[in-house]
Short mmCIF file of C-alpha atoms in Angstrom, two decimals:
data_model
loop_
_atom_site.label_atom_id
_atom_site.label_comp_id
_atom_site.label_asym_id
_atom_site.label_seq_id
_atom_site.Cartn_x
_atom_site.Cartn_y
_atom_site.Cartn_z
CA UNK M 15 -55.58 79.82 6.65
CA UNK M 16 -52.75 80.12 9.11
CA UNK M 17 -52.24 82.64 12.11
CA UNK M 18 -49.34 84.14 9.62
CA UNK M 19 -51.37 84.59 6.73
CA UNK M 20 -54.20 86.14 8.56
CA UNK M 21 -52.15 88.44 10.05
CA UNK M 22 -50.72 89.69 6.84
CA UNK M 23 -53.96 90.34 5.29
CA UNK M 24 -55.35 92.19 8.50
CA UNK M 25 -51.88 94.38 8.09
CA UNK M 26 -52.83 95.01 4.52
CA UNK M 27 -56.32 95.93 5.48
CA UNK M 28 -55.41 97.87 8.28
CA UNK M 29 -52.94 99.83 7.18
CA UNK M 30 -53.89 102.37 4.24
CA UNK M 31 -56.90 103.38 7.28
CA UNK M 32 -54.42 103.88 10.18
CA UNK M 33 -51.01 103.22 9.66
CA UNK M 34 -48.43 100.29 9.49
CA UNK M 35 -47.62 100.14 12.83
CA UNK M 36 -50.85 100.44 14.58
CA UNK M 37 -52.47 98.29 11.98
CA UNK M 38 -49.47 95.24 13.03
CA UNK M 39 -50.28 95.83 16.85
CA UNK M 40 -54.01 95.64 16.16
CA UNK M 41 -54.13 92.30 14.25
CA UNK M 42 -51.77 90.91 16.69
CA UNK M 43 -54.36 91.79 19.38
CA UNK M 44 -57.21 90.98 17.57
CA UNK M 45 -55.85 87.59 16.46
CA UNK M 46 -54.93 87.30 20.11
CA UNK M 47 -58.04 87.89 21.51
CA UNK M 48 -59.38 85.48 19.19
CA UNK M 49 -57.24 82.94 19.80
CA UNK M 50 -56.73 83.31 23.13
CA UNK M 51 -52.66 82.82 22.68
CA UNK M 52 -50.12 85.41 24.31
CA UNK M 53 -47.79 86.93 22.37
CA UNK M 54 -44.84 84.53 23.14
CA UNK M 55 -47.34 81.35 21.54
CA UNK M 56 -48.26 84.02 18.49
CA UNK M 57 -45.06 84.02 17.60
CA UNK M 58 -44.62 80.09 17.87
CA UNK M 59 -47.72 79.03 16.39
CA UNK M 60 -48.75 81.54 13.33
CA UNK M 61 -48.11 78.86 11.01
CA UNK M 62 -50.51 76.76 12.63
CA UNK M 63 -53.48 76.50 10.59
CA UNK M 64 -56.70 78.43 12.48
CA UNK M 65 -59.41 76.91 13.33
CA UNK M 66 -63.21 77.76 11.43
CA UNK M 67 -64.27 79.22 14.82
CA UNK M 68 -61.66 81.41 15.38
CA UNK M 69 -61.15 82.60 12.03
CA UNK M 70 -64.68 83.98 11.78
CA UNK M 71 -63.97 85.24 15.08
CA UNK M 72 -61.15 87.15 13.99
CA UNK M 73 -62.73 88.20 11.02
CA UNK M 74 -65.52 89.92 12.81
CA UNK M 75 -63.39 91.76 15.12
CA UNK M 76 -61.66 92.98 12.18
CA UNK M 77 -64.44 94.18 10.57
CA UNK M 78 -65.50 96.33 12.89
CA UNK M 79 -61.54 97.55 13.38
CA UNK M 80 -61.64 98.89 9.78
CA UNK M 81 -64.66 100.64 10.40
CA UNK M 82 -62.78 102.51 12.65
CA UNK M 83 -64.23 101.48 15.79
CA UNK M 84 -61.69 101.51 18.40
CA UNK M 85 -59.83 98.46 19.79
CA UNK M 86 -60.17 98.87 23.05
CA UNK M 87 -63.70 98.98 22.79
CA UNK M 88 -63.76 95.79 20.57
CA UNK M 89 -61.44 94.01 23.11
CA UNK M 90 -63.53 95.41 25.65
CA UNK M 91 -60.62 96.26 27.95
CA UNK M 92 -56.94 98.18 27.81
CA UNK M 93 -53.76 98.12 29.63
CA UNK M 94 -52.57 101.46 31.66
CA UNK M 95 -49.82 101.51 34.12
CA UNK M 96 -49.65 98.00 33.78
CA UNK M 97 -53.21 97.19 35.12
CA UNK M 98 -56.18 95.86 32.78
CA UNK M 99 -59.17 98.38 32.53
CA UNK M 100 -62.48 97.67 31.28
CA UNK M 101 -63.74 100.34 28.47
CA UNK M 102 -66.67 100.63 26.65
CA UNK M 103 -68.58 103.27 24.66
CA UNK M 104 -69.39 105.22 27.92
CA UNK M 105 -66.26 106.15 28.67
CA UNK M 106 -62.38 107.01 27.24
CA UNK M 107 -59.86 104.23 26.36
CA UNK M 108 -56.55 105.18 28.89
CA UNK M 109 -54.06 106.63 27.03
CA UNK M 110 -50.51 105.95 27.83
CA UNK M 111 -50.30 109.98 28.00
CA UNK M 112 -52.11 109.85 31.23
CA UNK M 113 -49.23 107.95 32.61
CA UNK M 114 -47.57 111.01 32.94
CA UNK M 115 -49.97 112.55 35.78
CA UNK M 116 -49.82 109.18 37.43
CA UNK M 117 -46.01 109.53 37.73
CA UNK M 118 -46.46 112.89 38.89
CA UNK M 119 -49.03 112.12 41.85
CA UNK M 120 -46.89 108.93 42.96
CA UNK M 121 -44.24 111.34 43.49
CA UNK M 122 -44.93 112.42 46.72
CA UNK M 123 -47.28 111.14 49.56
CA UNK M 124 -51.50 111.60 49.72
CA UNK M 125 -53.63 109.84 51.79
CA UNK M 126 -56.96 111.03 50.45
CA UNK M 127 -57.47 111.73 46.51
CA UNK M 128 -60.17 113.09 43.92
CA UNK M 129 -60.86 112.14 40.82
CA UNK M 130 -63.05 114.93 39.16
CA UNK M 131 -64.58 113.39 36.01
CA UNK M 132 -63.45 109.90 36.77
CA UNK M 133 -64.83 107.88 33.56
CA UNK M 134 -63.57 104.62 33.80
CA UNK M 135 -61.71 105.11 36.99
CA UNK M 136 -58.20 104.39 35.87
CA UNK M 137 -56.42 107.48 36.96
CA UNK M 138 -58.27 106.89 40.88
CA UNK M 139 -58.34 102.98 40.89
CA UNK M 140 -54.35 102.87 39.84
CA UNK M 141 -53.14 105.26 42.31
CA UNK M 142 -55.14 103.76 45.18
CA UNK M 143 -54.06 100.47 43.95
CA UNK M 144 -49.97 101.94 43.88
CA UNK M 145 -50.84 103.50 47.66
CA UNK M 146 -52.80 101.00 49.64
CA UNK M 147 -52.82 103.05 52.51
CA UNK M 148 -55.20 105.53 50.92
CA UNK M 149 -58.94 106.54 50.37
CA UNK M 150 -60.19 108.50 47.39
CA UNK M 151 -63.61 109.89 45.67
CA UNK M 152 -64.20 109.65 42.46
CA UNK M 153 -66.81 112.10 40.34
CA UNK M 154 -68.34 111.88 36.81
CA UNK M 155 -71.83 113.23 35.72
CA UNK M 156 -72.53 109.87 33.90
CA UNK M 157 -73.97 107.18 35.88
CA UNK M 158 -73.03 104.91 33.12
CA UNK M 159 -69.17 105.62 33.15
CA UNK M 160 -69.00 105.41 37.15
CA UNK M 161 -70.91 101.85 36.30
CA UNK M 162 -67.34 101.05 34.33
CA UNK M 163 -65.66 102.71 37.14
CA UNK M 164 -66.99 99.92 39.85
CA UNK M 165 -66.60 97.67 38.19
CA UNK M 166 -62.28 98.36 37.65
CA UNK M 167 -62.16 99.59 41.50
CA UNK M 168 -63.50 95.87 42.10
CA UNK M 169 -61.42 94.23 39.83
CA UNK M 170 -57.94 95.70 41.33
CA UNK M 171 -59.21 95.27 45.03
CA UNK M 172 -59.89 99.14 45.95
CA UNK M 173 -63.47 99.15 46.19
CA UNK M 174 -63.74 99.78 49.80
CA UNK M 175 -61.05 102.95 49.31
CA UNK M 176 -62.86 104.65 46.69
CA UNK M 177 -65.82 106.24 46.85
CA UNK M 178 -67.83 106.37 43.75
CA UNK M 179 -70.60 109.82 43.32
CA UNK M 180 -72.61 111.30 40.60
CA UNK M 181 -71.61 114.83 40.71
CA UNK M 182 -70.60 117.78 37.91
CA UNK M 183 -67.24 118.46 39.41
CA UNK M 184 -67.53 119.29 42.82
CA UNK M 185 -71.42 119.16 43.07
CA UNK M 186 -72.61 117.89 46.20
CA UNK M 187 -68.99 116.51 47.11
CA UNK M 188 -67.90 117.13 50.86
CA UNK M 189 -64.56 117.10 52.79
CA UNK M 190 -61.20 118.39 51.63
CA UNK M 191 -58.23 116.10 49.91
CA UNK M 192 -54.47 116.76 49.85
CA UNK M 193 -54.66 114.86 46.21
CA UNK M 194 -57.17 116.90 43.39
CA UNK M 195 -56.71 114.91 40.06
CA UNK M 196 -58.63 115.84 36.82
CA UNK M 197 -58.36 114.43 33.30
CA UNK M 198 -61.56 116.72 32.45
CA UNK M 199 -62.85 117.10 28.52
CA UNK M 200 -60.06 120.02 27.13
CA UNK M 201 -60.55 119.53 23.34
CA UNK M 202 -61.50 122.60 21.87
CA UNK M 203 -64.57 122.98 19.78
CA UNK M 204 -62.64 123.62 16.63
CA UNK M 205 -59.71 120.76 17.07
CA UNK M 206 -62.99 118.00 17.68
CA UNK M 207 -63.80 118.66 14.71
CA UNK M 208 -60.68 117.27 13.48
CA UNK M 209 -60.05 114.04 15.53
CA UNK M 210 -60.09 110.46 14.18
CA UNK M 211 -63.49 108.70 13.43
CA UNK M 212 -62.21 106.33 16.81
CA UNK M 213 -63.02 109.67 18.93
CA UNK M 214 -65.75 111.05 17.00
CA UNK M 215 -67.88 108.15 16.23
CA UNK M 216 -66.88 106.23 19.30
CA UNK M 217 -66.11 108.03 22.76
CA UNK M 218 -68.85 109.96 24.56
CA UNK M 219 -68.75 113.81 23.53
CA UNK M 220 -68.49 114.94 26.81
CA UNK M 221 -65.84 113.61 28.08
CA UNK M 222 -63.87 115.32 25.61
CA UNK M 223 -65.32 118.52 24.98
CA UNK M 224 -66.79 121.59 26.64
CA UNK M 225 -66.96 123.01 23.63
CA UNK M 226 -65.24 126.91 22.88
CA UNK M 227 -61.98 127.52 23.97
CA UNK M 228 -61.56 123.75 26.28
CA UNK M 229 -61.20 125.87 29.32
CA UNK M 230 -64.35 125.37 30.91
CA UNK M 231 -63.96 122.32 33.20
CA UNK M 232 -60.37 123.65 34.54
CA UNK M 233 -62.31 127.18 35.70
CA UNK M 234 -65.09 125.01 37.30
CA UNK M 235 -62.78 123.01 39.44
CA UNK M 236 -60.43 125.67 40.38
CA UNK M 237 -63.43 127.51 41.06
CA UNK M 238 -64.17 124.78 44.00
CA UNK M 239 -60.58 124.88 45.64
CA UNK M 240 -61.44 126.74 48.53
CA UNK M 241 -64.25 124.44 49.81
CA UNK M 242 -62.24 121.38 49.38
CA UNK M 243 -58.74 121.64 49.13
CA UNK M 244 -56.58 120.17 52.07
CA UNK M 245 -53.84 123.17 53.04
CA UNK M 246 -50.89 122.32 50.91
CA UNK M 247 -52.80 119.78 48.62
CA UNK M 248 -51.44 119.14 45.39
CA UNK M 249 -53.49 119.36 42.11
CA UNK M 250 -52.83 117.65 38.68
CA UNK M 251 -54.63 118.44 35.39
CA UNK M 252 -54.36 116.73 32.12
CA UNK M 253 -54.02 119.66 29.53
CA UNK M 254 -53.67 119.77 25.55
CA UNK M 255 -50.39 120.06 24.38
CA UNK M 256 -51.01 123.95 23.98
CA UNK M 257 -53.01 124.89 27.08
CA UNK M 258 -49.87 125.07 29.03
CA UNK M 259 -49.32 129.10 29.28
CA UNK M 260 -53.29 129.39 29.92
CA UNK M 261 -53.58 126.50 32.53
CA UNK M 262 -50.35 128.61 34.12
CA UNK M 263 -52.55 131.85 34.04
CA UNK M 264 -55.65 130.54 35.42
CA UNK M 265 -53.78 128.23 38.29
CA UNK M 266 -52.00 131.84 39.39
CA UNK M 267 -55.13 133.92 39.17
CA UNK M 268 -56.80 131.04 41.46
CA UNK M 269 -53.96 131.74 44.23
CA UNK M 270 -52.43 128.67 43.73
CA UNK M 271 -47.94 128.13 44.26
CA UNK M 272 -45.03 126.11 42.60
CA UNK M 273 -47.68 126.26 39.17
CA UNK M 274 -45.77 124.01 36.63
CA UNK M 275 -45.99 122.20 33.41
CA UNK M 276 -44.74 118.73 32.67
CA UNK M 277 -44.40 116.96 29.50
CA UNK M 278 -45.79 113.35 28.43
CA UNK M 279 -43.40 110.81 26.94
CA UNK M 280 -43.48 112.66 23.27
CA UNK M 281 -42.26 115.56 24.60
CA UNK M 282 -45.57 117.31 24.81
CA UNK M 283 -46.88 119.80 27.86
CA UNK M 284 -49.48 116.88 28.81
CA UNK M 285 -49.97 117.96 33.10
CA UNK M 286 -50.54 121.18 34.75
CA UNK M 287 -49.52 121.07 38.63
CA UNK M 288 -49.91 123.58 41.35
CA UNK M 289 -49.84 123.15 45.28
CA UNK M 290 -52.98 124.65 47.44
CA UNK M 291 -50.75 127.75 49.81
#
């Protein structure tokens, strides 16, 4: 079979589970991966006949794509901000969305940073790696996602910046930052029960749910401000697309100034940002 053929009938599996378009980027990655070719030689050399090895290669990484498993977590890595993360089941694939709070904290200068529910340490590890002038903590509760977390802060070179703790939120954390970052769990109880088998079946439960109304881990950390916030430090939550007005009310009940909403690339409220008074 060649690299073109294969690819067509991984589209036509693909596709009736999760769409045309992700089901052409996913064969494409997966043939990729299998192959070891970049995408400028995929293009050259799909009508290349594949090789035994690699086609049962392939075929086995497709298998486990139609049963929904995620590819990230079949790859065993994912691209964010232009960086290469390691994932697994422990913690959440990046999601280009994120890229919007990373924007947002580049915009103006920190020197030391949290990361309050880290998981695999992209949001920390890419801003220390975009600032190498500063120093950063990092928090999750699971000793298994701060394990994915080391090992990213070691592959981009910022291991001796960032500070990796056990800790639910600002448990046992000490000193005050000027940067407070948080992509916490916000999915509602009722819309978890409506995500994709990826989510469901695949990423950890707790990093994207507190269950009732999503609100949980916000109140938690704003709870914390006054113990660790640096006197005009910024903060920067991921939110659901319709947490906005409520992340607004609970930033201005916490004291917090200049409380603002900013949208992802879809158009989509997708960061909450306030500055410490």
């Amino acid at each position: 079979m060649t690299g073109a053929v294969w690819l067509r009938m991984a589209v036509a599996r693909l596709a009736p589970l999760i769409g045309l378009p992700e089901a052409q980027r996913d064969a494409r990655l997966i043939l990729r991966a299998a192959t070891g070719w970049s995408a400028a030689r995929l293009l050259s050399e799909a009508g290349d006949p594949l090789a035994a090895s690699v086609e049962a290669q392939a075929e086995a990484m497709l298998d486990r794509r139609a049963a929904r498993e995620p590819l990230a977590q079949i790859l065993g890595h994912w691209n964010f901000y232009g960086r290469e993360f390691a994932v697994s089941r422990d913690v959440l694939t990046p999601r280009s969305d994120t890229e919007t709070l990373i924007d947002l904290a580049l915009s103006a200068p920190f020197a030391r940073l949290i990361d309050l529910g880290t998981g695999s340490g992209a949001i920390a590890v890419t801003l220390l790696a975009e600032r190498p002038d500063a120093t950063g903590l990092a928090t999750d509760a699971s000793p298994e996602a701060l394990a994915v977390a080391r090992r990213n802060a070691e592959a981009h070179g910022v291991a001796d910046r960032l500070t990796l703790q056990r800790a639910d939120w600002w448990e046992g954390v000490d000193g005050a930052f000027d940067l407070i970052v948080s992509n916490p769990p916000y999915v509602t109880a009722q819309d978890y029960a409506g995500l994709s088998p990826e989510v469901t079946r695949y990423e950890p439960q707790m990093a994207l749910t507190p269950g009732g109304d999503g609100l949980a881990a916000y109140r938690a950390i704003l709870s914390g401000l006054g113990a660790h916030a640096a006197k005009g430090a910024r903060l920067l939550f991921e939110i659901g697309e319709d947490q906005g007005p409520a992340l607004l009310d609970l930033m201005a009940g916490a004291g917090l100034a200049d409380c603002g909403l900013h949208p992802d690339i879809n158009g989509k409220d997708r960061v909450a940002s306030a500055r410490v008074p």
